[in-house]
Amino acid sequence: MGRLFAVEIVYRGIFQKTLAKNISRGIVLAAHAEGKPGISFGRYGDSPERNGIPAKNFAIVGTDDVTLEEGMAKYEPTEVDISIAVDDTLCKGVESWAWYGLQPINRLLKPGGALIVTSREQPDALIAMCHRKEYPYRLAIVKGTPSFSGLWVYKDDHTDVRILGAVAKLLPDLVGLEAVQKVILAEWRDPLKATSAARAYERTTTTTVRPDQGNPEKPYQFELPKWWEMREGIAIPCIRPGQPMQDMDNHKTGGFRPERNPTFKKFTTRTMRPVVNFDTCIKCTLCWLQCPDSCFDVTPDGLYDANMEACCGCGVCEAVCPVTDCVTMVNEVAFHDNASQWEMWKKDKDAYQTWLNGKIEHRPERSHGFRYRGQYEEQTPEMLEIAREG
Amino acid sequence: MAQAVAHRAEETEKTALITGSEAIAVACKLADVDVITAYPIRPYDTVMQYVAKLVANGEFDCEYIVAESEHSQFEIVKHASAVGARVFSGSSGVGWMYAFEALTVTPALRIPMVVMVGNRALDDPGAFGVEHNDALAVRDLGWQLVWVDSAQEALDTALIAYRVAEDRRVFLPCAISCDGAFLTHSQGLVKIPSQDKVDAFLPPYQRGDLLLHPDNPITIAPQANEDWLMEIRRQTAAGMERSTAVIREAYAEFEQIFGRKYGNPFFEEYATEDADVVLVGMGTLSTPVKVAIRQMRREGKKVGFVRVRWFRPFAAEELARTLGRFSAVGVIDRDFSLGSPHLGGVLATEVRAAMYLATSQPPVLGFICGLGGREVTVPDVRKMSDIIREAAEGHPQPPTQWIGLRE
Amino acid sequence: MDTTATVETQPGVKLDPFKGVKKLPLEEFFTSGHRTCQGCESALVMKMMAKAAGPRTIVLGSTGCMYVANTTYYSTSWVIPWMHTQLGSSGSAAMGSAAGLKAQMRKGKMKKEPINVIAFCGDGGGADMGLSAISAALTHPDYNLLILMYDNESYANTDIQLSGSTPYGAHTTFSPPGATKRIMHHRWKKNMAGMLAAGHPTCRYVATMCMSYGLQGMNCVRKALSIGGPTFIHSLDPCPKGWDYDPILSHELGELAVATGIWPLYEVKDGVVTLYGKTKQLAEGQSPRLPVREYLLKQGRFAHFREEDIEYFQKKVDEMWERWLIPGVIPFVKDVEDERISA
């Protein structure tokens, strides 16, 4: 019995599908170049991918065919050597389907396994987002803006090969840099991409995450009912109608808060969240009306509070808001909870303004994908610079 | 209550000369069906022609919808049933196959629709005559399947079908098979039960917590992943498991209220008491078989006949126990299952499977006969009987033979 | 009883048009926790459709994104009753539900009250597979029902394959631009609303809409539900996934589809055609029709277009506005029109 390797790539659905596939294929082909057999597959349950909703891709490699078969006997591996998050906000957890519960990004990591994250953040920021693990694991950051490559047009900012370089560094027994570069040249015929992989290899440093570090919250989970506990006829009760909200000061009730799907919250789909300036809001209703996820609670004082359990961060509210900087999309990494902004504002309006400005001031630009033809051509050189510099 | 009604039996019942299709149309009227969908294809559509007349003459109040395809026919009644309406539809041959998607989704949704299949050969070539492959195509999907051999039985079985299908313990669709031409297009004398007896026998359709209505807000059949499908299948299987007992109850109360005896609901036995060999079949071939048996008995040949009514649920243990009494069994299939074990028919394959666990296992021979509406003749039946007698006497016979074929 | 009464259309739910966004009911009948993409405009259509229809409504959903992505067993986002129907069955589902309710109410088996019946389908379920069942439903004057086709211009749920409603030249998994064939999909989009309005003279209401104009869209739904008999609405829904764009652009792309004249907004009510909203302004020259490139080049699915492709697309849209008997509605040209143009 030889050695078995498993790598999972966690990605944000359709706009990172090609990226995840490239990484997974790259690992298996490189291992193959070293004489190790392997398979690469996207988790069927995630397909067809939605845009933003977390999905998984797996690379399974064995030192020989029999060992590989041991790995293939379980469709989705129960433990992995490496988890790759191609977007750092995935560190907050993964909820791919109703009833999956909130699954920590490091859930499948073996003791001493490695979590690779594409991010501009420092290790501490990412560690704080990840749920605590009972044993130590390694965190490696591939520096750069998470790549939302789009679908029909692939944004080739080298994220794929840089992650391959990092994998070679973290788990040389799985693939060596030489094999990785060989495969890159064969697959893409682009020496610069091979160089990018080498840079990532050289510059990848790891931090060990201790059991006492990370988000102490216990992620929510659900127990699936038995067949005789489920209602027949594939029928389930609808969501109950919502209720008016209550003002915590004067206890006046008003506005409206819809009931929400208790077993699929969808907030792990979010990479940016709307921050609302309630002082400049003109109550035009557009953010609330045009939200495809019904995530705005209507407050007793007629304001619109984006419910962070339900918001998936599409940004339409910012797009439709007629007031400058009233609704602003801010990188999700800048937040540590899903608390109500309206309640914060009600408690202390000045403190809220300070908090708000702090969030809006320095926010790294995030792109969810294609905005106009030529955009990627403009963006990639900058990314390639990062690639060269590591 | 049932007793009281039974007393007034005779004076209220009328006798009419009608076809099997017309008998089922009358049953729909008596069952006060709410929504009926029609689409033309021979031979089943005679039932819809009769329904149309009843509606046109104001004798029957229902939504009678002429659909634009069989697929729509069955989708329309599926949804009508989901909002609490009692429904009826039907088809034949390739029409039934055109509706296949709609037929597939109905059992898991627990839609107790009752339909008539006027059994017809599948294209190509187009042919109007009877074959059982159309109805049998849904045998694995959760449909209850029953075959009848007279207009009277067609009417009675339609009422029983509603009672069984709409029983909350079951809530599964039921298809009543009537052989094309022999039953759909030939008239017989039928006792029409009185409305009050039917009302006493057949309670209203209550969907309970599965009713799609603003007063019972439910979501039905959301997209499921691998975490749920097995549990859902198991629920549907449980409904089919419970159906057997519900069918017995229904026949018992039917006899009590209407005074007509069907004996064992699942299969009829004819001249089996002292028989040494037995033939098994479904539908109207029962007539030539019974005539042939009477002839042969005059010659001292002790042949019996078992006519299977309910194919789903299949009364495996009971049938195996019965057939185990004989020294050889011959199964007549008015259908085929190409490439199946011993290259035989569907019924023969099921009977052999049922016999596998039986303590007594006589040889079971299969006969493919009467396809595409070809008559099953008395000489055919005698020939099949002779073949199984040979087997009974220890002379091995081929497991499947085609009877009445030019060769 | 006189069964001829069964061919009379029962009164629908009384639904006056919403007077303005500030007068909208706050209640949601389709809420959070569905599994659609970020910025899914079709999910927005579901939300607004339900808000417009209100609590006494039954919704039937045929297979497609708004089925597969929207409801994940053993959970739901629907507050009002909802049931799945097969891909080609929106017409049959609406008719069956309406007929079932009608029969039971007439026979006293169910409380008599108007209940909205809405069946929705995607462009695959409507413009392709379900066309014949929708057509049949629209010929039944005796049932109150609305069939709403949410059109995201591909089988976006199954992996983004082209449908009869996919625009010319768009990149889909069944029409990838290749080395030899740049334009794999060279069919022009079906004119569903126009076809159904023209082909079903007894259908009292057919409309197009786009939820970037939410209030107008919701009022289309309310008219369709209250007018009586079967009705049809065709909604164009920008789809970040299949069209390949940043979801923050969802709303803007809906506006651009209308402003470029690619997606005309109109109603056909009791046989009278009315262009409304932005489209009316374009037709009356109150605002200029934007060039289609403004719309096309914001989407990855058209990124392979060359100038000649954009010109062809523009030419076809111009034809629609300059030559059609009724711009955007009736694609015929009168002889005299021909002469005028050739002259």
XYZ file of C-alpha atoms in Angstrom, chain B residues 96-322:
227
model
C -49.418 6.171 -23.348
C -45.713 6.203 -24.216
C -45.952 9.851 -25.351
C -47.208 10.639 -21.847
C -44.435 8.632 -20.242
C -42.733 11.557 -18.483
C -46.014 12.587 -16.873
C -46.713 8.976 -15.871
C -43.257 8.756 -14.312
C -43.639 11.717 -11.947
C -47.133 10.870 -10.695
C -46.465 8.132 -8.081
C -43.783 9.976 -6.073
C -46.079 13.026 -5.951
C -48.674 10.654 -4.445
C -51.301 11.598 -7.017
C -54.122 9.007 -6.893
C -55.272 9.431 -10.485
C -57.333 6.625 -11.991
C -56.882 6.028 -15.701
C -57.965 3.579 -18.361
C -55.489 1.950 -20.722
C -57.141 0.488 -23.792
C -54.344 -1.985 -24.418
C -52.885 -1.578 -27.888
C -49.792 -2.719 -29.771
C -46.937 -0.217 -29.843
C -45.836 1.321 -33.155
C -44.119 0.597 -35.524
C -46.004 -0.505 -37.491
C -49.184 1.215 -36.430
C -51.670 -1.422 -35.308
C -54.886 -1.096 -33.359
C -54.999 -4.565 -31.799
C -54.327 -5.522 -28.210
C -50.897 -6.052 -26.640
C -50.132 -5.473 -22.968
C -46.739 -3.829 -23.391
C -48.183 -0.309 -23.171
C -49.560 -0.566 -19.633
C -46.737 -2.870 -18.512
C -44.173 -0.196 -19.396
C -44.920 1.599 -16.092
C -44.743 -1.521 -13.935
C -41.625 -0.396 -12.055
C -42.699 3.185 -11.336
C -45.284 2.960 -8.565
C -48.423 2.578 -10.656
C -51.051 0.106 -9.511
C -51.999 -2.010 -12.532
C -55.148 -4.085 -12.878
C -56.536 -6.107 -15.814
C -60.250 -6.795 -16.276
C -62.068 -9.164 -18.639
C -65.665 -7.920 -18.779
C -67.568 -4.634 -18.982
C -69.112 -5.339 -15.572
C -65.699 -5.914 -14.033
C -64.457 -2.734 -15.740
C -67.158 -0.650 -14.065
C -66.769 -2.282 -10.656
C -62.972 -2.113 -10.787
C -63.048 1.595 -11.661
C -64.996 2.282 -8.448
C -62.648 0.039 -6.458
C -59.641 1.764 -8.068
C -60.748 5.183 -6.782
C -61.358 3.775 -3.325
C -57.877 2.169 -3.204
C -55.867 4.890 -4.947
C -57.370 7.684 -2.827
C -56.870 5.834 0.453
C -54.349 7.957 2.395
C -52.347 4.818 3.192
C -51.786 4.351 -0.553
C -52.124 7.603 -2.555
C -50.764 6.049 -5.728
C -52.134 6.148 -9.292
C -54.023 3.208 -10.751
C -54.355 2.127 -14.388
C -57.222 -0.156 -15.417
C -56.289 -2.198 -18.473
C -58.987 -3.160 -20.966
C -58.020 -5.240 -23.993
C -58.462 -3.283 -27.194
C -61.501 -4.338 -29.259
C -62.438 -7.349 -27.106
C -63.457 -5.058 -24.246
C -63.289 -1.476 -25.508
C -65.412 -2.107 -28.564
C -67.807 -4.923 -27.645
C -70.929 -4.496 -25.588
C -72.091 -6.664 -22.717
C -74.891 -6.597 -20.178
C -73.787 -4.528 -17.191
C -75.547 -3.901 -13.876
C -75.336 -0.166 -13.161
C -75.077 0.359 -9.418
C -77.220 3.021 -7.774
C -75.702 6.356 -6.785
C -76.426 5.908 -3.069
C -74.536 2.608 -3.015
C -71.592 4.194 -4.786
C -71.653 7.082 -2.308
C -71.674 4.592 0.562
C -68.700 2.739 -0.943
C -66.576 5.636 -2.137
C -65.671 8.419 0.348
C -64.735 11.882 -0.964
C -61.123 12.437 -2.030
C -59.305 14.164 0.852
C -55.721 15.269 0.209
C -55.188 16.515 3.731
C -51.770 18.034 4.372
C -50.750 17.302 0.770
C -53.382 19.659 -0.677
C -51.940 22.479 -2.775
C -54.041 25.430 -1.627
C -53.429 28.853 -0.045
C -54.961 27.503 3.181
C -52.321 24.748 3.269
C -49.140 26.432 2.026
C -46.731 23.703 0.998
C -43.933 23.419 -1.521
C -44.158 20.268 -3.604
C -41.195 18.492 -5.199
C -38.272 20.899 -4.890
C -35.039 19.821 -6.569
C -33.412 17.174 -4.363
C -29.836 15.951 -4.184
C -28.351 12.590 -3.213
C -29.089 13.247 0.462
C -32.830 12.745 -0.079
C -33.793 10.563 -3.044
C -33.565 7.189 -1.311
C -35.829 8.352 1.514
C -38.381 9.658 -0.995
C -38.314 6.383 -2.968
C -38.774 4.446 0.259
C -41.903 6.454 1.067
C -43.434 5.646 -2.321
C -42.513 1.980 -1.857
C -44.314 2.007 1.507
C -47.491 3.195 -0.217
C -47.316 0.280 -2.648
C -46.642 -2.145 0.226
C -49.786 -0.938 2.015
C -51.868 -1.140 -1.144
C -52.271 -4.948 -0.901
C -54.226 -4.797 2.357
C -56.263 -1.805 1.168
C -57.269 -3.700 -1.987
C -58.554 -6.622 0.135
C -60.594 -4.244 2.301
C -62.066 -2.548 -0.737
C -63.188 -5.801 -2.416
C -64.672 -7.054 0.858
C -66.745 -3.906 1.318
C -67.632 -3.843 -2.378
C -69.137 -7.313 -2.042
C -70.995 -6.222 1.080
C -72.500 -3.119 -0.509
C -73.074 -4.219 -4.112
C -73.559 -7.933 -3.528
C -71.199 -8.911 -6.356
C -68.483 -11.406 -5.408
C -65.006 -11.328 -6.925
C -63.458 -13.781 -4.471
C -59.701 -13.314 -4.337
C -59.084 -9.746 -5.574
C -55.661 -10.497 -7.003
C -56.413 -13.467 -9.248
C -59.408 -15.499 -10.315
C -59.189 -19.300 -10.259
C -61.195 -21.358 -12.747
C -61.518 -25.149 -12.524
C -58.399 -25.400 -10.422
C -59.752 -27.526 -7.539
C -58.806 -30.883 -9.082
C -56.606 -29.653 -11.950
C -53.153 -31.165 -12.424
C -51.853 -28.489 -14.798
C -52.795 -24.827 -15.018
C -52.661 -21.916 -17.448
C -52.066 -18.332 -16.282
C -53.007 -15.163 -18.172
C -54.488 -11.661 -18.005
C -57.459 -9.954 -19.639
C -60.025 -11.164 -22.163
C -58.161 -14.277 -23.285
C -59.968 -15.803 -20.316
C -62.981 -16.600 -22.530
C -61.307 -18.917 -25.098
C -59.252 -20.407 -22.269
C -62.354 -21.284 -20.226
C -64.109 -22.771 -23.279
C -61.055 -24.866 -24.144
C -60.801 -26.071 -20.558
C -64.427 -27.231 -20.597
C -63.737 -29.140 -23.837
C -60.615 -30.766 -22.448
C -62.302 -31.707 -19.188
C -64.941 -33.573 -21.198
C -61.937 -35.528 -22.539
C -60.701 -36.119 -19.015
C -57.852 -33.620 -19.170
C -57.735 -31.797 -15.843
C -56.606 -28.308 -16.859
C -57.237 -25.218 -14.735
C -56.868 -21.469 -15.264
C -55.622 -18.596 -13.105
C -56.494 -15.093 -14.353
C -54.245 -12.434 -12.837
C -56.139 -9.188 -12.090
C -53.701 -7.047 -10.097
C -50.250 -7.028 -11.664
C -49.114 -4.204 -9.318
C -49.087 -4.839 -6.462
C -48.179 -8.403 -7.481
C -49.530 -11.029 -5.052
C -46.312 -13.060 -5.273
C -46.550 -15.328 -2.210
C -50.247 -16.103 -2.638
C -49.844 -16.831 -6.343
C -46.769 -18.997 -5.746
C -48.644 -20.973 -3.090
C -51.561 -21.516 -5.492
